[in-house]
Structure formats: C-alpha cells, structure tokens
C-alpha positions as semicolon CSV with decimal commas, in nm:
position;residue;x (nm);y (nm);z (nm)
1;M;-1,504;-0,401;-2,342
2;A;-1,626;-0,524;-2,006
3;D;-1,785;-0,298;-1,753
4;S;-1,598;-0,213;-1,437
5;A;-1,845;-0,400;-1,215
6;R;-1,769;-0,725;-1,396
7;A;-1,394;-0,665;-1,372
8;R;-1,428;-0,592;-1,000
9;K;-1,628;-0,910;-0,940
10;L;-1,377;-1,114;-1,139
11;S;-1,085;-0,966;-0,944
12;E;-1,254;-1,054;-0,614
13;R;-1,317;-1,409;-0,732
14;I;-0,958;-1,447;-0,856
15;Q;-0,832;-1,326;-0,518
16;Q;-1,040;-1,592;-0,340
17;V;-0,931;-1,869;-0,577
18;V;-0,561;-1,780;-0,556
19;A;-0,569;-1,753;-0,176
20;Q;-0,743;-2,091;-0,152
21;M;-0,493;-2,248;-0,392
22;L;-0,195;-2,116;-0,196
23;D;-0,348;-2,240;0,127
24;T;-0,454;-2,590;0,020
25;R;-0,308;-2,709;-0,311
26;I;0,034;-2,550;-0,362
27;K;0,281;-2,753;-0,155
28;D;0,605;-2,586;-0,263
29;P;0,844;-2,569;0,035
30;R;0,981;-2,238;-0,094
31;L;0,639;-2,078;-0,046
32;G;0,636;-1,879;0,275
33;F;0,349;-1,719;0,460
34;V;0,190;-1,543;0,160
35;T;-0,113;-1,315;0,179
36;V;-0,293;-1,203;-0,137
37;T;-0,365;-0,835;-0,079
38;D;-0,521;-0,722;-0,408
39;V;-0,604;-0,832;-0,761
40;R;-0,644;-0,589;-1,049
41;V;-0,800;-0,704;-1,374
42;T;-0,773;-0,508;-1,697
43;G;-1,090;-0,375;-1,857
44;D;-1,090;-0,642;-2,126
45;L;-1,052;-0,918;-1,860
46;Q;-0,739;-1,054;-2,031
47;H;-0,478;-0,986;-1,763
48;A;-0,479;-1,000;-1,383
49;D;-0,212;-0,847;-1,160
50;I;-0,199;-1,023;-0,824
51;F;-0,040;-0,835;-0,536
52;Y;0,086;-1,027;-0,236
53;T;0,289;-0,983;0,081
54;V;0,524;-1,231;0,246
55;F;0,587;-1,253;0,616
56;G;0,963;-1,274;0,662
57;D;1,290;-1,137;0,535
58;D;1,415;-1,066;0,183
59;E;1,522;-1,428;0,132
60;A;1,170;-1,550;0,213
61;R;1,028;-1,297;-0,033
62;A;1,262;-1,410;-0,310
63;E;1,189;-1,780;-0,250
64;S;0,814;-1,717;-0,241
65;A;0,837;-1,523;-0,568
66;K;1,010;-1,820;-0,732
67;A;0,747;-2,059;-0,595
68;L;0,462;-1,842;-0,723
69;E;0,623;-1,814;-1,065
70;S;0,659;-2,191;-1,091
71;A;0,298;-2,251;-0,977
72;K;0,151;-1,986;-1,208
73;G;0,022;-2,239;-1,462
74;I;-0,161;-2,452;-1,206
75;I;-0,313;-2,145;-1,045
76;R;-0,424;-2,005;-1,381
77;S;-0,593;-2,330;-1,482
78;E;-0,779;-2,340;-1,150
79;V;-0,883;-1,976;-1,194
80;G;-1,021;-2,068;-1,536
81;K;-1,216;-2,364;-1,395
82;Q;-1,366;-2,176;-1,101
83;T;-1,453;-1,850;-1,275
84;G;-1,611;-2,007;-1,582
85;I;-1,521;-1,725;-1,819
86;R;-1,441;-1,792;-2,182
87;L;-1,083;-1,665;-2,179
88;T;-0,881;-1,714;-1,863
89;P;-0,674;-1,404;-1,787
90;T;-0,298;-1,423;-1,772
91;L;-0,161;-1,388;-1,420
92;A;0,126;-1,176;-1,298
93;F;0,241;-1,180;-0,937
94;H;0,376;-0,860;-0,781
95;L;0,521;-0,815;-0,435
96;D;0,308;-0,553;-0,261
97;A;0,514;-0,273;-0,109
98;V;0,236;-0,146;0,119
99;P;0,386;-0,273;0,449
100;E;0,725;-0,115;0,379
101;T;0,564;0,210;0,270
102;A;0,346;0,215;0,581
103;A;0,650;0,158;0,804
104;H;0,833;0,443;0,628
105;L;0,534;0,676;0,674
106;D;0,504;0,581;1,042
107;A;0,871;0,665;1,095
108;A;0,823;0,999;0,918
109;L;0,522;1,082;1,138
110;V;0,715;1,000;1,455
111;E;1,001;1,224;1,340
112;A;0,757;1,508;1,259
113;A;0,597;1,479;1,603
114;R;0,941;1,493;1,768
115;R;1,033;1,806;1,571
116;D;0,698;1,969;1,656
117;K;0,770;1,916;2,028
118;E;1,113;2,078;1,985
119;V;0,964;2,379;1,807
120;A;0,693;2,413;2,073
121;A;0,958;2,405;2,349
122;L;1,162;2,672;2,171
123;A;0,853;2,886;2,116
124;A;0,757;2,865;2,484
125;A;1,098;2,996;2,592
126;A;1,125;3,255;2,314
127;Q;1,147;3,629;2,376
128;F;1,087;3,921;2,146
129;A;1,394;4,057;1,968
130;G;1,286;4,417;2,026
131;D;0,980;4,565;2,189
132;A;0,694;4,329;2,262
133;D;0,470;4,550;2,046
134;P;0,676;4,724;1,774
135;Y;0,381;4,919;1,631
136;K;0,301;5,280;1,724
137;R;-0,046;5,348;1,848
138;A;-0,251;5,664;1,795
139;D;-0,273;5,737;2,171
140;E;0,108;5,726;2,200
141;D;0,145;5,978;1,915
142;E;-0,067;6,228;2,111
143;D;0,149;6,179;2,423
144;D;0,467;6,242;2,220
145;E;0,333;6,573;2,082
146;A;0,232;6,716;2,424
C-alpha cells in the first residue's frame, strides 16, 4: 500500500502529463477546449480518475468525451513513460460537474438574497397584532389595585 503523499505526487504528475498531451500531442478534431481540473489516484496507485471540464455546450462535451476515450491508450502510455513507475495506472475520464454546481449555488444565493430583502421590507412595515408590550409589569399591578 502506497502512502498518501506518493499518491498525491503521482496525481499531480499525471495531471501535468495529461494536460500537456491534450495541448500538444492529441490532434483529434472532436476535442474541444478541455481543462484537466483534478486527478485522483487510488491508494495502491493502480487507477487514476481524471476530472475535466469542457468549454462549450452539451454537444462539445459529448464529442470531447469520445475523443478522450479514443486517446486513452496513447495518454496512458505517455503517463507510464513520464512517471517511471512500475505499473502504469488505468485511466478513467470523468466530466467535472463543478461549474454547473457553482452556477446552481450562485442562483440559489441570489434567490435567498432577494427573499431576505422582501422579508426585511415586510418587517420594517410590520405592526404589532395587539399591544406593543403584551406583558404586565409589577408597577402596573400596583396602579390597578389602588
């Protein structure tokens, strides 16, 4: 079992190699503007999950996924050459959903801020349903008895 520091170093190196390969050596026309966002390597260094984002619409994402799948073998052999480890990890490409999640969270925060403003406006114009102070005080009890 490898230590986590070695797995972290290997994942950083794999990220650099894959990004360089996509930039310089992979000439597939289906490959769009791809950014490698993260690489996670298992503890035994046998498998690497590569997360990426694609600038564009759903069609560009689908085409880029096909291009990455077809270039997986070339990328894996280059990862093996440049990392120098005994067993080259298998590669799996995953579309990273971080940008979509961030956009969804931004929209939710804008909606929450709008609702907070509405509540603050209602609270500013609100009046008490009964007396302003519904509690009896000790000094009032003495006045009632006299």
